[in-house]
Coordinates of C-alpha atoms in Angstrom, one line a residue:
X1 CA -145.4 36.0 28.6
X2 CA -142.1 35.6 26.4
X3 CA -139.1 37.0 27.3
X4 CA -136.7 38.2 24.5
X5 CA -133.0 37.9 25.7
X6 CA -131.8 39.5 21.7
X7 CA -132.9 42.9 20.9
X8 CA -132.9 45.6 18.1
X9 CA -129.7 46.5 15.9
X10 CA -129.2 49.6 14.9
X11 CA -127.5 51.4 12.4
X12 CA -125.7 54.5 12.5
X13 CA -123.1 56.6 10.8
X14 CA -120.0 58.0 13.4
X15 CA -118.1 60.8 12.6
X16 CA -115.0 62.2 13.9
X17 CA -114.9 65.3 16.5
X18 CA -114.0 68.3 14.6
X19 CA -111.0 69.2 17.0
X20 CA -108.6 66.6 17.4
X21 CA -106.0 66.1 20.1
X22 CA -102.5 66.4 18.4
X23 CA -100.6 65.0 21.6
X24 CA -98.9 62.2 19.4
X25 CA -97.1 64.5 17.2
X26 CA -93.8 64.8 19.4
X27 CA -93.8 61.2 19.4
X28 CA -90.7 60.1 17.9
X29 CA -92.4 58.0 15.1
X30 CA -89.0 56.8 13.0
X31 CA -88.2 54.8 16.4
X32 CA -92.2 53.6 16.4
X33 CA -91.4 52.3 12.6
X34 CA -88.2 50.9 12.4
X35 CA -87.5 49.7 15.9
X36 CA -89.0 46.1 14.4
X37 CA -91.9 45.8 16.8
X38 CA -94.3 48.0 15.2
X39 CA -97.6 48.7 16.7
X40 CA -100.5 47.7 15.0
X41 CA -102.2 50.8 14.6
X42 CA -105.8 51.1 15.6
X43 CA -108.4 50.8 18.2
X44 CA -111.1 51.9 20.2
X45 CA -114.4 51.1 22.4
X46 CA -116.1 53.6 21.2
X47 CA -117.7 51.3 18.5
X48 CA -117.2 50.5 14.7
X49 CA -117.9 53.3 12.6
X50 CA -119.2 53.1 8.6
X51 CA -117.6 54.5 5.6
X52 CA -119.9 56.5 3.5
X53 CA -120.6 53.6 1.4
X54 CA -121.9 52.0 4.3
X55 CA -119.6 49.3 4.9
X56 CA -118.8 49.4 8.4
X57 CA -122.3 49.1 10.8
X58 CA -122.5 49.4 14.7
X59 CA -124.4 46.6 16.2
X60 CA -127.1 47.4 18.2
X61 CA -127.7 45.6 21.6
X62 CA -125.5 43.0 23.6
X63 CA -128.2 40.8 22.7
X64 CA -125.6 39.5 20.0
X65 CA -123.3 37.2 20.9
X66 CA -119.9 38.5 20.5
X67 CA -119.0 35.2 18.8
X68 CA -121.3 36.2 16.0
X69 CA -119.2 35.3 12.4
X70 CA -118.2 37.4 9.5
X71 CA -118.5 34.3 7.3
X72 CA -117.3 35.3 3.9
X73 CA -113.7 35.5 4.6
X74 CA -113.2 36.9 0.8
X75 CA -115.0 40.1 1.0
X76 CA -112.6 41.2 4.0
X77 CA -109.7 43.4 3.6
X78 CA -105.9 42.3 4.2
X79 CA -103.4 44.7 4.6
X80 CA -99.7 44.8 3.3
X81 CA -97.1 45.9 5.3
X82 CA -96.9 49.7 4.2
X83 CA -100.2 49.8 4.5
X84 CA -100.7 49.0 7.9
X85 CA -97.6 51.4 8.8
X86 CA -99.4 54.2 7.2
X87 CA -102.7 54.0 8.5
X88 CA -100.9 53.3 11.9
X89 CA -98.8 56.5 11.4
X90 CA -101.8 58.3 11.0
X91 CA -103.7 57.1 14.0
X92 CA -100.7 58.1 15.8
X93 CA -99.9 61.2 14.0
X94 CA -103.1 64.0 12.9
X95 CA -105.5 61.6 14.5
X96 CA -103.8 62.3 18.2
X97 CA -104.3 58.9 19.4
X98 CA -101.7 57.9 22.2
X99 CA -99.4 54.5 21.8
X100 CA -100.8 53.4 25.6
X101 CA -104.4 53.9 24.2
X102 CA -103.9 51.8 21.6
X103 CA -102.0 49.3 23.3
X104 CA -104.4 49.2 26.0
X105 CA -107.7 48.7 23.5
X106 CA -105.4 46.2 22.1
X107 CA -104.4 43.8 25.0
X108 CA -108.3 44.1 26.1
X109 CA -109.1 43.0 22.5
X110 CA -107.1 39.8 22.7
X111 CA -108.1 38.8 26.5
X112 CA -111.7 38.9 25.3
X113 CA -111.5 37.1 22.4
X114 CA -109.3 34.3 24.9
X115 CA -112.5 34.2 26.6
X116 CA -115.0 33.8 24.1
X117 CA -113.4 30.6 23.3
X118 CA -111.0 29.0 25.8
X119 CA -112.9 29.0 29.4
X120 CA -110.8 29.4 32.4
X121 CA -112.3 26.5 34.0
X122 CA -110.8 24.5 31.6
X123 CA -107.6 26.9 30.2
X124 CA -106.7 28.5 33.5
X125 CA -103.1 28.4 33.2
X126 CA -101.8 31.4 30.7
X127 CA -98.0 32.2 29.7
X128 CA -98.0 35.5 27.9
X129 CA -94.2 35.2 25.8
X130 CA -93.4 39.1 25.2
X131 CA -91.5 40.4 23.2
X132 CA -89.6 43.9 23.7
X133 CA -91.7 46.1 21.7
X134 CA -95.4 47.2 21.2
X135 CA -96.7 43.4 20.1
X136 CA -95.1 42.2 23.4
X137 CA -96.7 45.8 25.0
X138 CA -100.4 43.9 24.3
X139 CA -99.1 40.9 25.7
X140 CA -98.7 42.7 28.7
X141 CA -101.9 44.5 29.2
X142 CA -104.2 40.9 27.6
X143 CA -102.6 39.1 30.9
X144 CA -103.5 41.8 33.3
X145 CA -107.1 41.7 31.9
X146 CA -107.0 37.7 31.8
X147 CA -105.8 38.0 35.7
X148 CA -109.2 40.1 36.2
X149 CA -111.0 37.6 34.2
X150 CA -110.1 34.6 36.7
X151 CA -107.0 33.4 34.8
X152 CA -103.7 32.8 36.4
X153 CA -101.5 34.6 34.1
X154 CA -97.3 33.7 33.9
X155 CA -95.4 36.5 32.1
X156 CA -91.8 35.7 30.3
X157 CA -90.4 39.2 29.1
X158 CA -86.9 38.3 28.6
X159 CA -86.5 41.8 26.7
X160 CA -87.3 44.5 28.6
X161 CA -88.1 48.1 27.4
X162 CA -87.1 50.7 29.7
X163 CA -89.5 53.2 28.8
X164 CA -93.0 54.7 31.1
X165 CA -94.8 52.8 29.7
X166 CA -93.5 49.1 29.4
X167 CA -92.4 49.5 32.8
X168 CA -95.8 50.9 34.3
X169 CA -97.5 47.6 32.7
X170 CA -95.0 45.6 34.8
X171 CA -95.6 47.1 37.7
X172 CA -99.1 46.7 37.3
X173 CA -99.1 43.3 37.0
X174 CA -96.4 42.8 39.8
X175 CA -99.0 44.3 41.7
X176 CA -101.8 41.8 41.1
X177 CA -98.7 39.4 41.6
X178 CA -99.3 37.8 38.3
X179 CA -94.9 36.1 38.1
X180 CA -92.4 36.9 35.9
X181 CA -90.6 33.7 34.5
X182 CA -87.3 34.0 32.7
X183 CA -86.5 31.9 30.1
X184 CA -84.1 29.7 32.3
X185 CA -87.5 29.5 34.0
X186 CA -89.5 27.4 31.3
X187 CA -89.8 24.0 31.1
X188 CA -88.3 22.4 27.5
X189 CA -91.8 21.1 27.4
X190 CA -94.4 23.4 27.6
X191 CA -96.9 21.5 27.5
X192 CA -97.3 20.1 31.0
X193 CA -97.1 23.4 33.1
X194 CA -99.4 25.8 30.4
X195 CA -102.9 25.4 29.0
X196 CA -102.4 29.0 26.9
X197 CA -99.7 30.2 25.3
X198 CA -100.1 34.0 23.8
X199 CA -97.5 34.7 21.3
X200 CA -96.7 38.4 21.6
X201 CA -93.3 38.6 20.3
X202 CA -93.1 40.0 17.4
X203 CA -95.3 42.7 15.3
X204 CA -96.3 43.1 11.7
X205 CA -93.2 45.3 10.6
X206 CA -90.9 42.8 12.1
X207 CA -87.9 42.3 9.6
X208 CA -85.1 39.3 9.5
X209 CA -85.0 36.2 11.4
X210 CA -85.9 35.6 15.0
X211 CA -82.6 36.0 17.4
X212 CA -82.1 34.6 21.2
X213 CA -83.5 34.2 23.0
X214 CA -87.1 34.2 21.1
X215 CA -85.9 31.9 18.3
X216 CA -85.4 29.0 20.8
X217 CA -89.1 30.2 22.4
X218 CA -90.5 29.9 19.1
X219 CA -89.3 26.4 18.5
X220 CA -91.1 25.5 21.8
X221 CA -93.6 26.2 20.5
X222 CA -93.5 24.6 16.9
X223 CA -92.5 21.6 19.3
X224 CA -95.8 21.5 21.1
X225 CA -97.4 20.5 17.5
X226 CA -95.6 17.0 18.2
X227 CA -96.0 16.3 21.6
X228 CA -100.1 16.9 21.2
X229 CA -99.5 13.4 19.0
X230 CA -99.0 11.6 22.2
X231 CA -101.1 13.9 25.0
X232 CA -104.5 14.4 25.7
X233 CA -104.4 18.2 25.6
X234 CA -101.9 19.9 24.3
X235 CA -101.4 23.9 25.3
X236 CA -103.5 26.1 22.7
X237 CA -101.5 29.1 21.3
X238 CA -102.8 32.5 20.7
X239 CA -100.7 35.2 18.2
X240 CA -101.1 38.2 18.3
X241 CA -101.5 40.3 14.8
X242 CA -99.0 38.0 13.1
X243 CA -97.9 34.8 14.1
X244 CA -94.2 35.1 15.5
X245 CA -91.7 34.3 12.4
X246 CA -94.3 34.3 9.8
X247 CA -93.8 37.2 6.9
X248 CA -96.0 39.7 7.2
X249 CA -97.5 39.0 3.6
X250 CA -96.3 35.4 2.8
X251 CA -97.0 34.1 5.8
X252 CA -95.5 30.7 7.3
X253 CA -93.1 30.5 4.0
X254 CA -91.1 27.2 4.8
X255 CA -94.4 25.5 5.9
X256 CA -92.0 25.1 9.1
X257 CA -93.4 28.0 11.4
X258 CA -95.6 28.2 14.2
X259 CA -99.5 26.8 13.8
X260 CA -101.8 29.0 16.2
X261 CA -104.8 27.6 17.4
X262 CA -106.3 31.3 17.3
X263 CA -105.0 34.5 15.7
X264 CA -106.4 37.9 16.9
X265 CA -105.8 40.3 14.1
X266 CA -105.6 44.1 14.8
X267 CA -107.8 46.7 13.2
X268 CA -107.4 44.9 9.9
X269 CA -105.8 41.2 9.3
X270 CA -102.4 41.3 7.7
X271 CA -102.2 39.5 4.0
X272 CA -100.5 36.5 6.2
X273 CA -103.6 35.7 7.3
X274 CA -105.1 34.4 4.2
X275 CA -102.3 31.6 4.9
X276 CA -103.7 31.3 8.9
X277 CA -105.9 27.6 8.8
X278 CA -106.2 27.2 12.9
X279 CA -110.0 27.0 14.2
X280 CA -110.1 30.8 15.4
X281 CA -109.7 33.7 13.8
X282 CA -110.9 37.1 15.6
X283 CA -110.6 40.9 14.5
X284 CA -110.0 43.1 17.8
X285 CA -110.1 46.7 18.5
X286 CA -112.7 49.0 17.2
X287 CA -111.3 52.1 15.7
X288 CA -111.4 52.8 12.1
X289 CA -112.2 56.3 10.8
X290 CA -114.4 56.7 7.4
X291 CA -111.7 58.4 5.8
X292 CA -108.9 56.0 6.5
X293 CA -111.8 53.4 5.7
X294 CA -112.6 54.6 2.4
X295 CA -108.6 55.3 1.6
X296 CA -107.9 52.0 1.7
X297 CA -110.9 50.9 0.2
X298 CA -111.4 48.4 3.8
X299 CA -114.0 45.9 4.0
X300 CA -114.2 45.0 7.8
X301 CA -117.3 42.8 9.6
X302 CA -119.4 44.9 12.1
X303 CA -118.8 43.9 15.9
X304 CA -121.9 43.5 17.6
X305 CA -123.0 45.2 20.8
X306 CA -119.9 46.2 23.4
X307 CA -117.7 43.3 22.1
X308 CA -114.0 44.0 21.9
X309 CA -113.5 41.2 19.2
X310 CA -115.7 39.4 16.5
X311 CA -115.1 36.4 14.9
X312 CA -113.8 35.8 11.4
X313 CA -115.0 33.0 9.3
X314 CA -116.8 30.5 10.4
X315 CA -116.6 28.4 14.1
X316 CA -115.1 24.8 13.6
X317 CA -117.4 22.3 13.4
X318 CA -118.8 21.2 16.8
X319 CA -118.7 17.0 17.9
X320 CA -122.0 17.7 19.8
X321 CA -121.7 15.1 22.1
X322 CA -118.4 16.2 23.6
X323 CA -119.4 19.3 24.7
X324 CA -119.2 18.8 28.4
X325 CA -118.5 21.0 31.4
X326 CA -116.9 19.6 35.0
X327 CA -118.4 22.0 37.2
X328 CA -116.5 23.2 40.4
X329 CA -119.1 24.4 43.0
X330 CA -119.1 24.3 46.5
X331 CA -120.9 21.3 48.0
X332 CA -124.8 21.5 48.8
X333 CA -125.3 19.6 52.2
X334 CA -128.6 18.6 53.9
X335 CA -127.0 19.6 57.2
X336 CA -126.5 23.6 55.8
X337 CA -129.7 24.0 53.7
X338 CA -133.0 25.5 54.9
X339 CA -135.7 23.6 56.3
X340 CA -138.1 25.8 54.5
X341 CA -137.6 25.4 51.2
X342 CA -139.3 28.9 50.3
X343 CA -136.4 30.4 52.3
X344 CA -133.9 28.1 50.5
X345 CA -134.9 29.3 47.2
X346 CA -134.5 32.9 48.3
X347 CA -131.6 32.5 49.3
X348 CA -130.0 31.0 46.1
X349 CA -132.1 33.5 44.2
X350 CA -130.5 36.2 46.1
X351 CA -127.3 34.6 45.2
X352 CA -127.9 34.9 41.7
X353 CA -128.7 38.5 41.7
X354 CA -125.9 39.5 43.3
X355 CA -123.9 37.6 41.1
X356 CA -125.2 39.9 38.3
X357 CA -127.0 36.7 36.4
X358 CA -128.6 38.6 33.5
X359 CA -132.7 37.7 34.5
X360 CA -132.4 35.5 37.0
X361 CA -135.9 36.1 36.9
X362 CA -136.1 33.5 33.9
X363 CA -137.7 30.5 34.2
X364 CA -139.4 27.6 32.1
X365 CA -142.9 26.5 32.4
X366 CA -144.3 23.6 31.4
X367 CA -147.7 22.6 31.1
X368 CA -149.9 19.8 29.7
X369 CA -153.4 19.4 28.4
X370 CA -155.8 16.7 28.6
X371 CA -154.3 15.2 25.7
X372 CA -151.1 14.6 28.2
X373 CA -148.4 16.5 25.6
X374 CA -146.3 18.9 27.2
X375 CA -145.0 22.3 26.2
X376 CA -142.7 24.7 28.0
X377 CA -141.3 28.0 27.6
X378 CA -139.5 30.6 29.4
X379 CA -141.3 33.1 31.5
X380 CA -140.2 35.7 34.1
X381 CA -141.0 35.2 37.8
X382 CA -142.7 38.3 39.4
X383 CA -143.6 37.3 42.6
X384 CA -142.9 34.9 44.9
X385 CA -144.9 34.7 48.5
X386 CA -145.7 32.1 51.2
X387 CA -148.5 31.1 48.9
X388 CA -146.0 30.4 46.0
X389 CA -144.6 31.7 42.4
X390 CA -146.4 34.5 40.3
X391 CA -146.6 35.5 36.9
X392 CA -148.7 37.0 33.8
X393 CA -149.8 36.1 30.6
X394 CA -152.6 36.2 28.2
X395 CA -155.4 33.9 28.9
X396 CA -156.3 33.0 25.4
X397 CA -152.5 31.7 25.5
X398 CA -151.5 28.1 24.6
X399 CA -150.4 27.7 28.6
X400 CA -153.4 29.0 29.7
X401 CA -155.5 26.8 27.8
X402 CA -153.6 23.5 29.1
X403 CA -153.9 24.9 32.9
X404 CA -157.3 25.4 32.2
X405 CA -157.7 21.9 31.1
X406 CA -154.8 20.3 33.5
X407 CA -153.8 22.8 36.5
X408 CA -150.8 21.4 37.4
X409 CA -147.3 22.8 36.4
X410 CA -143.4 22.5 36.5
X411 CA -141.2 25.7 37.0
X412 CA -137.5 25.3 36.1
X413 CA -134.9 28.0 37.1
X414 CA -131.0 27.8 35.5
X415 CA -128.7 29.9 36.9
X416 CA -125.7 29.2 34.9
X417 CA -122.9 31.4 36.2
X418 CA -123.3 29.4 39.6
X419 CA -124.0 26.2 38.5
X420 CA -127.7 25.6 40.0
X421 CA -131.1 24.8 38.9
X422 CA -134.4 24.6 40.8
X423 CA -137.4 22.7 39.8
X424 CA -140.3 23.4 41.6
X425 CA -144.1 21.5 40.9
X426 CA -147.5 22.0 42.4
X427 CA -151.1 23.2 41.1
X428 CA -151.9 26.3 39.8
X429 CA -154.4 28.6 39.7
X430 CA -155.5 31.8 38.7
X431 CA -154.2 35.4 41.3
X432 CA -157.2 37.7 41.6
X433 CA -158.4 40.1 39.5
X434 CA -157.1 43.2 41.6
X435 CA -153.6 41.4 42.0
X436 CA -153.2 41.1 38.5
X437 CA -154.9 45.0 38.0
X438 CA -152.2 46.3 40.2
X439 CA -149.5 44.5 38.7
X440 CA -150.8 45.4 35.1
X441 CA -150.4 49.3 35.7
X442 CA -147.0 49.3 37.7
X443 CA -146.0 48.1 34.1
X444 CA -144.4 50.7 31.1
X445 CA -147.3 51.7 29.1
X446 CA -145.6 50.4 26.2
X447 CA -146.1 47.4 27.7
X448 CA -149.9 47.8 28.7
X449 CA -150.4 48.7 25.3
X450 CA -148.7 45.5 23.9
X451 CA -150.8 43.3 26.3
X452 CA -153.8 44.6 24.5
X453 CA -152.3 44.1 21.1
X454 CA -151.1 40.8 21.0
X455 CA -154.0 37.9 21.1
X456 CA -151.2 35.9 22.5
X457 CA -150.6 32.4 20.4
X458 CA -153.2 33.2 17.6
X459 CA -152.3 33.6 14.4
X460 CA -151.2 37.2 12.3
X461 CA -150.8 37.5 8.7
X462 CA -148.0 39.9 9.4
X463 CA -145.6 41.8 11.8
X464 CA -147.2 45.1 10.1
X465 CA -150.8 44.1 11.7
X466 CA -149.3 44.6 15.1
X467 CA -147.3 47.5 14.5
X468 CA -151.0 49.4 13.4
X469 CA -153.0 48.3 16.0
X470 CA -150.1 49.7 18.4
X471 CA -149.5 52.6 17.0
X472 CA -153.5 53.0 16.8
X473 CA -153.5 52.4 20.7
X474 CA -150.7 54.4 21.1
X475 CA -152.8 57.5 19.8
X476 CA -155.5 56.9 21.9
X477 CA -154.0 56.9 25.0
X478 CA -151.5 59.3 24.2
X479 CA -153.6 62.3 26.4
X480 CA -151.8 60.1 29.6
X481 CA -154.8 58.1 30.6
X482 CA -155.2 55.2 32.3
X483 CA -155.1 52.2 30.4
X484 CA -157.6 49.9 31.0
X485 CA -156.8 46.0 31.7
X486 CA -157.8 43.7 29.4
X487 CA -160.2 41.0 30.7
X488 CA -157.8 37.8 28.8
X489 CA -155.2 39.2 30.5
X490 CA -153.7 38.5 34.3
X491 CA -151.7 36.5 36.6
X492 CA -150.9 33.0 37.4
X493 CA -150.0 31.1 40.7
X494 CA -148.3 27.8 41.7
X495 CA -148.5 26.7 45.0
X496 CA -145.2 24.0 45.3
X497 CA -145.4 21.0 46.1
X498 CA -142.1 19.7 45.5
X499 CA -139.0 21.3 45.2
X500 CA -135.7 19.8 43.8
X501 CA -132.4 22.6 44.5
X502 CA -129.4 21.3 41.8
X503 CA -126.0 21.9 42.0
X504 CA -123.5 21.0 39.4
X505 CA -120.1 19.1 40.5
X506 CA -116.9 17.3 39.3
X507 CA -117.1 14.1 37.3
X508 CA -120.7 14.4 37.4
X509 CA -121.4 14.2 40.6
X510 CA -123.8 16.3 41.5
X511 CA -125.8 17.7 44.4
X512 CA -129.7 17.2 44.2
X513 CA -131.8 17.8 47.5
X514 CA -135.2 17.1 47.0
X515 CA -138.0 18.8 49.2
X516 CA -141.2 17.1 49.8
X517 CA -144.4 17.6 51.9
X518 CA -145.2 15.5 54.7
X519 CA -147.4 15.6 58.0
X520 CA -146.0 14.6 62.0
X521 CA -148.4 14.7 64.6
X522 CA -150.8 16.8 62.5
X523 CA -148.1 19.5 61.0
X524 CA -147.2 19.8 57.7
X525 CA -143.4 19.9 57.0
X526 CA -141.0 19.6 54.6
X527 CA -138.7 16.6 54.6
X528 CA -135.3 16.2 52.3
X529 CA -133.8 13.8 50.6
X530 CA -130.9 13.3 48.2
X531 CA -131.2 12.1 45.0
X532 CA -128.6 10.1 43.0
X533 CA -127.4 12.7 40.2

């Protein structure tokens, strides 16, 4: 019994409401344009949308990982500078969209793509440099989202904007206590203090050199390019839209500007982008209306599932064996662990469902056959008793056939989010036939009907074979009767025998208790040792 963690993607075509909320049409928009901190115009959750020549797709599931590529950098669309004004102007203008809806899509759009890359186990300290207008607005609302996302956020806001809505995003995040730094504040040298640095100073209409104090902020930053020569790990930087001081169409033109580690481009990347050569590139916000997508003739990648962001171009290549991860976990000691390990492993399971661990469920199950090979895969768990763990499968499966020849198993459960595995080992054998009757019809007739279908590990000429017999089923029990069991199909259980509880640590140093049966005075208990990690 497989378990599929990606699912379907659909397809579909959106189309705008036929009334639409003028509220934005008081909005002094000559102060919006010309004020030099334009707001990249845009955005919304509601998913992407698709021209009529079908260029923009929704993604189905969140089976897709939001990290998924838009490889062919060419085919996308880059945007001049009156270009995005006018299709801003319009969002903000007949389309009714509000400047704190946008900016808040925005600021969610750049803390998520933040996360996709740079964990905050290991990039926890963030200083969000703002600048007075709209740009330095999503600024404002990416660190409040970053706090919620277990960052520690720093602001430095040495411009302030007295209006609503600038001030209502400081008092929100006064009130999560994320500081305010002024410049005075900041070290020469950002690098020892920081681990993020999001640029939000400047926006895409931004005309004329940089003045004070955000000219001497950006040569901090163009600093930090030297000192990573001589440290370990230098602060990453994250722009937003446009890097700060770059043209909005020629990019970094003295070669001389700042170099982001990752840009997150708004709604459409800006023509300076084609010059942007850091690791990550990321489109955010989802809002872009057929007809504004077929007026500009835009060519945008599809973001797949509920993500806020997707990646442009492809991920930088990976130096496999330095991917590492210095867990930080609580510690695991014999003196506060169960002595039955049944109730142990309840308790962490518990743990992990509360924790909102997506199938904690999940486990891998390995099995050899007489010819001593092993196989595993991943199975879901669906019952665990005194007697020990349950599930189902087909009995003409390649499992089955290895129990049938060798009935001893492994289980393995990862629980990533909290750091733990359990491995658990012991015979198995076979749940009776009204156990696995019962459990069989407490299941979605789809799913009856797919047991029956699928002649689990054999070979089919073709994807279409199963769809008939299905569909063929499907018919015959479509008056709502019962549908019968099939005779290969039923439960498994392993009684343990040994159980191992995991939990990752610093430097490698992890905690493994090990359970193991033994017998005093004629009882059968468990006794626990730990194992060197």
């Amino acid at each position: 019994m497989w378990s599929f963690i990606g699912r379907s993607i659909t397809m579909r075509c959106l189309t705008l409401p036929q009334s639409l909320p003028v509220s934005l049409l008081s909005i002094n928009k000559t102060h919006v344009f010309r004020s030099g901190f334009s707001y990249p115009f845009w955005r919304s959750t509601v998913g992407s949308f698709c021209s009529t020549s079908g260029v923009f797709t929704r993604m189905g599931d969140r089976g897709v990982s939001a990290l998924q590529s838009f490889h062919n950098q060419d085919s996308i669309s880059y945007l001049l500078q009156r270009e995005a004004a006018e299709i801003d102007e319009t969002l903000m203008g007949p389309l009714g969209f509000s400047v704190d809806q946008l900016m808040e899509l925005a600021g969610l759009s750049v803390a998520t793509s933040i996360a996709e890359v740079y964990r905050p186990s290991e990039y926890n300290r963030v200083l969000a440099i703002c600048g007075p207008g709209n740009n330095g607005g999503d600024g404002l609302v990416a660190a409040r989202h970053l706090h919620h996302f277990g960052y520690k956020p720093y602001i430095c806001y040495p411009k302030r904007t007295p209006k609503p809505l600038y001030t209502g995003l400081v008092t929100q995040l006064e009130s999560l206590s994320v500081p305010f730094l002024s410049v005075e504040d900041l070290p020469l040298d950002l690098s020892n203090d920081f681990d993020i640095l999001v640029d939000a100073m400047f926006g895409f209409s931004f005309h004329g050199a940089p003045r004070p104090p955000f000219d001497d902020l950006i040569r901090r930053m163009i600093c930090l390019h030297n000192y990573g020569q001589t440290r370990q790990k230098p602060p990453v930087i994250v722009s937003i839209d446009i890097p700060s001081g770059w043209h909005v169409e020629e990019g970094d033109i003295d070669g001389e500007g700042i170099k982001p580690d990752m840009l997150v481009s708004l709604t459409a990347p800006k023509l300076c982008a084609k010059k942007f050569s850091g690791p990550h590139h990321f489109l955010g916000g989802r809002f872009v209306p057929p007809f504004i997508a077929d007026k500009f003739k835009l060519h945008l990648p599809p973001y797949p599932g509920t993500a806020m962001c997707v990646r442009i171009g492809k991920p930088p290549q990976i130096d496999i064996s330095a991917l590492r991860e210095n867990y930080i976990s609580p510690e695991f000691l014999e003196e506060y662990v169960e002595a039955d390990p049944m109730d142990q492993f309840r308790k962490w399971f518990d743990d992990a469902v509360v924790a909102g661990l997506k199938e904690p469920n999940a486990m891998a199950l390995s099995t050899a056959g007489k010819d001593g090979k092993p196989s595993s895969r991943i199975v879901l768990l669906k019952g665990v008793d005194k007697d020990g763990f349950v599930w189902y499968t087909n009995y003409g499966s390649r499992k089955a056939h290895e129990i049938s020849e060798n009935p001893h198993a492994s289980l393995l459960f990862y629980w990533d989010g909290l750091n733990r595995q359990v491995r658990i080992e012991g015979p198995v054998q076979k749940v009776s036939e009204l156990e696995s009757e019962q459990y069989f019809h407490s299941r979605p007739r789809g799913s009856q009907i797919g047991a029956i279908v699928s002649k689990q590990s054999t070979i089919v000429p073709g994807r279409h074979v199963l769809h008939q017999e299905y569909k063929e089923l499907e018919n015959k029990f479509s008056d709502g009767s019962m549908i019968p069991k099939p005779k290969y199909w039923g439960g498994y259980r392993l009684k343990p025998e040994l159980f191992e509880f995991w939990q990752g640590q610093q430097s490698r140093l992890h905690d493994r208790l090990q359970y193991s049966p033994e017998e005093i005075n004629g009882k059968r208990v468990w006794r626990i040792d730990r194992l060197a990690p």
